[in-house]
GROMACS .gro file of C-alpha atoms in nm:
model
  215
    1MET     CA    1  -0.002   0.002  -0.001
    2PRO     CA    2   0.206   0.301  -0.116
    3VAL     CA    3   0.183   0.614   0.081
    4SER     CA    4   0.344   0.945  -0.008
    5ALA     CA    5   0.615   1.057   0.230
    6THR     CA    6   0.481   1.401   0.215
    7SER     CA    7   0.178   1.289   0.412
    8PHE     CA    8   0.383   1.197   0.715
    9HIS     CA    9   0.302   1.419   1.007
   10PHE     CA   10   0.561   1.601   1.205
   11PRO     CA   11   0.595   1.631   1.579
   12SER     CA   12   0.355   1.885   1.741
   13GLY     CA   13   0.446   2.235   1.675
   14LEU     CA   14   0.699   2.155   1.403
   15ARG     CA   15   0.674   2.183   1.026
   16SER     CA   16   0.883   2.030   0.750
   17SER     CA   17   1.069   2.365   0.692
   18ASP     CA   18   1.182   2.351   1.061
   19LEU     CA   19   1.361   2.021   1.010
   20THR     CA   20   1.657   1.896   0.813
   21PRO     CA   21   1.547   1.681   0.516
   22PRO     CA   22   1.493   1.314   0.618
   23THR     CA   23   1.729   1.051   0.494
   24ARG     CA   24   1.619   0.778   0.247
   25ARG     CA   25   1.607   0.536   0.539
   26GLU     CA   26   1.398   0.770   0.744
   27LEU     CA   27   1.160   0.823   0.451
   28ARG     CA   28   1.116   0.450   0.410
   29ARG     CA   29   1.039   0.421   0.775
   30GLN     CA   30   0.784   0.706   0.758
   31GLU     CA   31   0.621   0.548   0.451
   32THR     CA   32   0.594   0.214   0.629
   33GLN     CA   33   0.436   0.374   0.937
   34GLU     CA   34   0.185   0.569   0.728
   35ALA     CA   35   0.091   0.258   0.532
   36LEU     CA   36   0.066   0.053   0.850
   37VAL     CA   37  -0.155   0.305   1.032
   38GLU     CA   38  -0.382   0.344   0.727
   39ALA     CA   39  -0.425  -0.021   0.678
   40ALA     CA   40  -0.458  -0.093   1.051
   41MET     CA   41  -0.725   0.174   1.100
   42ARG     CA   42  -0.923   0.048   0.805
   43LEU     CA   43  -0.908  -0.316   0.931
   44LEU     CA   44  -0.975  -0.225   1.296
   45SER     CA   45  -1.281  -0.013   1.201
   46GLU     CA   46  -1.419  -0.289   0.985
   47LYS     CA   47  -1.361  -0.594   1.202
   48GLY     CA   48  -1.342  -0.435   1.556
   49PHE     CA   49  -1.058  -0.346   1.777
   50GLU     CA   50  -1.075  -0.654   2.009
   51GLU     CA   51  -1.149  -0.888   1.713
   52THR     CA   52  -0.862  -0.783   1.499
   53THR     CA   53  -0.526  -0.968   1.555
   54THR     CA   54  -0.184  -0.819   1.504
   55ASP     CA   55  -0.108  -1.089   1.245
   56GLU     CA   56  -0.406  -0.963   1.049
   57ILE     CA   57  -0.286  -0.601   1.073
   58ALA     CA   58   0.065  -0.694   0.958
   59ALA     CA   59  -0.073  -0.880   0.660
   60ALA     CA   60  -0.302  -0.593   0.561
   61ALA     CA   61  -0.001  -0.361   0.575
   62GLY     CA   62   0.216  -0.594   0.373
   63ILE     CA   63   0.478  -0.629   0.650
   64SER     CA   64   0.590  -0.898   0.890
   65ARG     CA   65   0.470  -0.930   1.242
   66ARG     CA   66   0.816  -0.848   1.363
   67THR     CA   67   0.819  -0.535   1.166
   68LEU     CA   68   0.480  -0.434   1.308
   69PHE     CA   69   0.604  -0.463   1.656
   70ARG     CA   70   0.916  -0.258   1.579
   71HIS     CA   71   0.696   0.036   1.486
   72PHE     CA   72   0.399  -0.024   1.732
   73PRO     CA   73   0.419  -0.253   2.030
   74THR     CA   74   0.036  -0.265   2.070
   75LYS     CA   75  -0.276  -0.215   1.862
   76ALA     CA   76  -0.363   0.085   2.079
   77ASP     CA   77  -0.031   0.249   1.984
   78ILE     CA   78  -0.142   0.234   1.616
   79VAL     CA   79  -0.469   0.422   1.700
   80THR     CA   80  -0.271   0.672   1.906
   81ALA     CA   81  -0.045   0.743   1.616
   82TRP     CA   82  -0.358   0.820   1.400
   83ALA     CA   83  -0.491   1.051   1.674
   84GLN     CA   84  -0.149   1.218   1.712
   85LYS     CA   85  -0.169   1.321   1.347
   86MET     CA   86  -0.486   1.517   1.417
   87THR     CA   87  -0.319   1.685   1.715
   88ASP     CA   88  -0.017   1.782   1.504
   89VAL     CA   89  -0.248   1.927   1.233
   90LEU     CA   90  -0.441   2.129   1.489
   91THR     CA   91  -0.128   2.261   1.662
   92ASP     CA   92   0.036   2.355   1.333
   93HIS     CA   93  -0.277   2.540   1.215
   94VAL     CA   94  -0.306   2.732   1.541
   95ASN     CA   95   0.056   2.840   1.517
   96GLN     CA   96   0.009   2.973   1.171
   97CYS     CA   97  -0.311   3.175   1.236
   98ASP     CA   98  -0.275   3.549   1.201
   99LYS     CA   99  -0.237   3.719   1.546
  100ALA     CA  100  -0.524   3.955   1.460
  101MET     CA  101  -0.778   3.662   1.410
  102PRO     CA  102  -1.046   3.661   1.676
  103PRO     CA  103  -1.013   3.372   1.926
  104HIS     CA  104  -1.336   3.199   1.820
  105GLU     CA  105  -1.225   3.200   1.459
  106VAL     CA  106  -0.885   3.057   1.553
  107ILE     CA  107  -1.051   2.764   1.741
  108SER     CA  108  -1.314   2.697   1.479
  109SER     CA  109  -1.072   2.710   1.182
  110ALA     CA  110  -0.818   2.492   1.370
  111LEU     CA  111  -1.071   2.227   1.455
  112GLU     CA  112  -1.201   2.232   1.096
  113ALA     CA  113  -0.854   2.184   0.964
  114VAL     CA  114  -0.837   1.850   1.137
  115VAL     CA  115  -1.117   1.701   0.937
  116PRO     CA  116  -0.950   1.654   0.591
  117HIS     CA  117  -0.674   1.463   0.760
  118MET     CA  118  -0.888   1.191   0.925
  119ALA     CA  119  -0.896   0.969   0.619
  120LYS     CA  120  -0.907   0.975   0.242
  121THR     CA  121  -1.280   0.945   0.220
  122ARG     CA  122  -1.582   1.049   0.426
  123SER     CA  123  -1.688   0.692   0.490
  124GLU     CA  124  -1.341   0.588   0.614
  125ALA     CA  125  -1.322   0.900   0.833
  126LEU     CA  126  -1.662   0.812   0.995
  127ALA     CA  127  -1.548   0.458   1.053
  128PHE     CA  128  -1.217   0.565   1.214
  129VAL     CA  129  -1.398   0.813   1.430
  130CYS     CA  130  -1.654   0.554   1.543
  131LEU     CA  131  -1.366   0.322   1.624
  132ILE     CA  132  -1.189   0.561   1.859
  133GLU     CA  133  -1.500   0.718   2.006
  134ARG     CA  134  -1.714   0.405   2.059
  135THR     CA  135  -1.452   0.138   2.160
  136PRO     CA  136  -1.426   0.113   2.540
  137GLY     CA  137  -1.068   0.001   2.518
  138LEU     CA  138  -0.972   0.311   2.327
  139ARG     CA  139  -1.143   0.563   2.549
  140SER     CA  140  -0.809   0.668   2.709
  141VAL     CA  141  -0.668   0.735   2.359
  142SER     CA  142  -0.965   0.960   2.270
  143LEU     CA  143  -0.943   1.152   2.604
  144GLN     CA  144  -0.570   1.197   2.564
  145LYS     CA  145  -0.625   1.341   2.212
  146TYR     CA  146  -0.877   1.598   2.339
  147ALA     CA  147  -0.662   1.691   2.631
  148GLN     CA  148  -0.377   1.764   2.390
  149TRP     CA  149  -0.605   1.969   2.174
  150GLU     CA  150  -0.720   2.174   2.480
  151GLU     CA  151  -0.353   2.229   2.581
  152SER     CA  152  -0.265   2.354   2.226
  153LEU     CA  153  -0.567   2.583   2.205
  154ALA     CA  154  -0.516   2.716   2.553
  155VAL     CA  155  -0.156   2.811   2.474
  156ALA     CA  156  -0.271   2.989   2.161
  157MET     CA  157  -0.550   3.173   2.348
  158THR     CA  158  -0.317   3.281   2.626
  159ASN     CA  159  -0.111   3.467   2.372
  160ARG     CA  160  -0.417   3.632   2.215
  161LEU     CA  161  -0.651   3.729   2.501
  162PRO     CA  162  -0.622   4.065   2.673
  163GLN     CA  163  -0.361   4.092   2.959
  164THR     CA  164  -0.594   4.047   3.252
  165GLU     CA  165  -0.567   3.869   3.588
  166ASP     CA  166  -0.787   3.592   3.452
  167ARG     CA  167  -0.622   3.559   3.115
  168ILE     CA  168  -0.481   3.206   3.170
  169LEU     CA  169  -0.814   3.080   3.314
  170ALA     CA  170  -1.007   3.244   3.042
  171ALA     CA  171  -0.782   3.077   2.775
  172ARG     CA  172  -0.850   2.738   2.931
  173VAL     CA  173  -1.225   2.806   2.932
  174VAL     CA  174  -1.227   2.908   2.565
  175ALA     CA  175  -1.004   2.612   2.469
  176ARG     CA  176  -1.214   2.354   2.658
  177SER     CA  177  -1.540   2.501   2.512
  178GLY     CA  178  -1.400   2.475   2.165
  179THR     CA  179  -1.307   2.111   2.215
  180ALA     CA  180  -1.647   2.040   2.366
  181ALA     CA  181  -1.808   2.193   2.052
  182PHE     CA  182  -1.601   1.958   1.830
  183ARG     CA  183  -1.701   1.648   2.041
  184THR     CA  184  -2.062   1.757   2.020
  185GLY     CA  185  -2.021   1.780   1.638
  186ILE     CA  186  -1.863   1.429   1.634
  187ASP     CA  187  -2.148   1.286   1.831
  188GLU     CA  188  -2.400   1.439   1.592
  189TRP     CA  189  -2.206   1.320   1.285
  190ILE     CA  190  -2.217   0.973   1.420
  191ARG     CA  191  -2.584   0.998   1.496
  192VAL     CA  192  -2.665   1.094   1.137
  193LYS     CA  193  -2.425   0.824   1.018
  194GLY     CA  194  -2.222   1.066   0.808
  195ARG     CA  195  -2.507   1.170   0.586
  196VAL     CA  196  -2.408   1.533   0.640
  197GLY     CA  197  -2.043   1.651   0.609
  198LEU     CA  198  -1.865   1.696   0.944
  199ILE     CA  199  -1.745   2.047   0.866
  200SER     CA  200  -2.103   2.151   0.800
  201ILE     CA  201  -2.214   2.010   1.138
  202LEU     CA  202  -1.919   2.176   1.314
  203ARG     CA  203  -2.018   2.512   1.173
  204ARG     CA  204  -2.376   2.467   1.298
  205VAL     CA  205  -2.237   2.375   1.639
  206PHE     CA  206  -2.006   2.675   1.648
  207ALA     CA  207  -2.281   2.903   1.543
  208LEU     CA  208  -2.515   2.773   1.811
  209GLN     CA  209  -2.243   2.808   2.069
  210LEU     CA  210  -2.189   3.170   1.974
  211GLU     CA  211  -2.559   3.247   1.965
  212TYR     CA  212  -2.661   3.098   2.299
  213LEU     CA  213  -2.353   3.167   2.501
  214HIS     CA  214  -2.371   3.534   2.397
  215ALA     CA  215  -2.747   3.564   2.421
   0.00000   0.00000   0.00000
């Protein structure tokens, strides 16, 4: 399953321009990891997290079981890698937002920016989201992801809100409310079985949040 090396995500807060060009060996490793995560997420979402074996994941990715364990010691680590990609996208987007952009626009645009990176198709994205949000054994992965999002957004908001005594507390409130809006949008997207685009749902949720919190 070939995967472009350019799709590999960089550590939170970093971009490709911040790093030295990867070696050919590093590129091969990145390609293998990307292909492995994509194949594993597809298989896990189709068959179920507990029902899928590591041997099946390795076969789907076209690698040996030994190679699989070199990259990811457990199945949960694979899902964590997929979730980390979303965190990296959000953090990178926030860091690139214009300093003059209003806080609510920073948060909504950053959360929307995550959506295209979930999967190649809407149906796969929905399946991957259902996997991480509805599998009891992956609850900690989901909660960790949202906690990281809140941290990234809170840091960004701290640098944008007025210099008041409650600035840090306010930044955390804004960040958490933004993440809560995204989670609400995800719940609604799952409820309607993906018949409506996630970004459209998120924009409805953000609009309702602004309307009723500022009423």
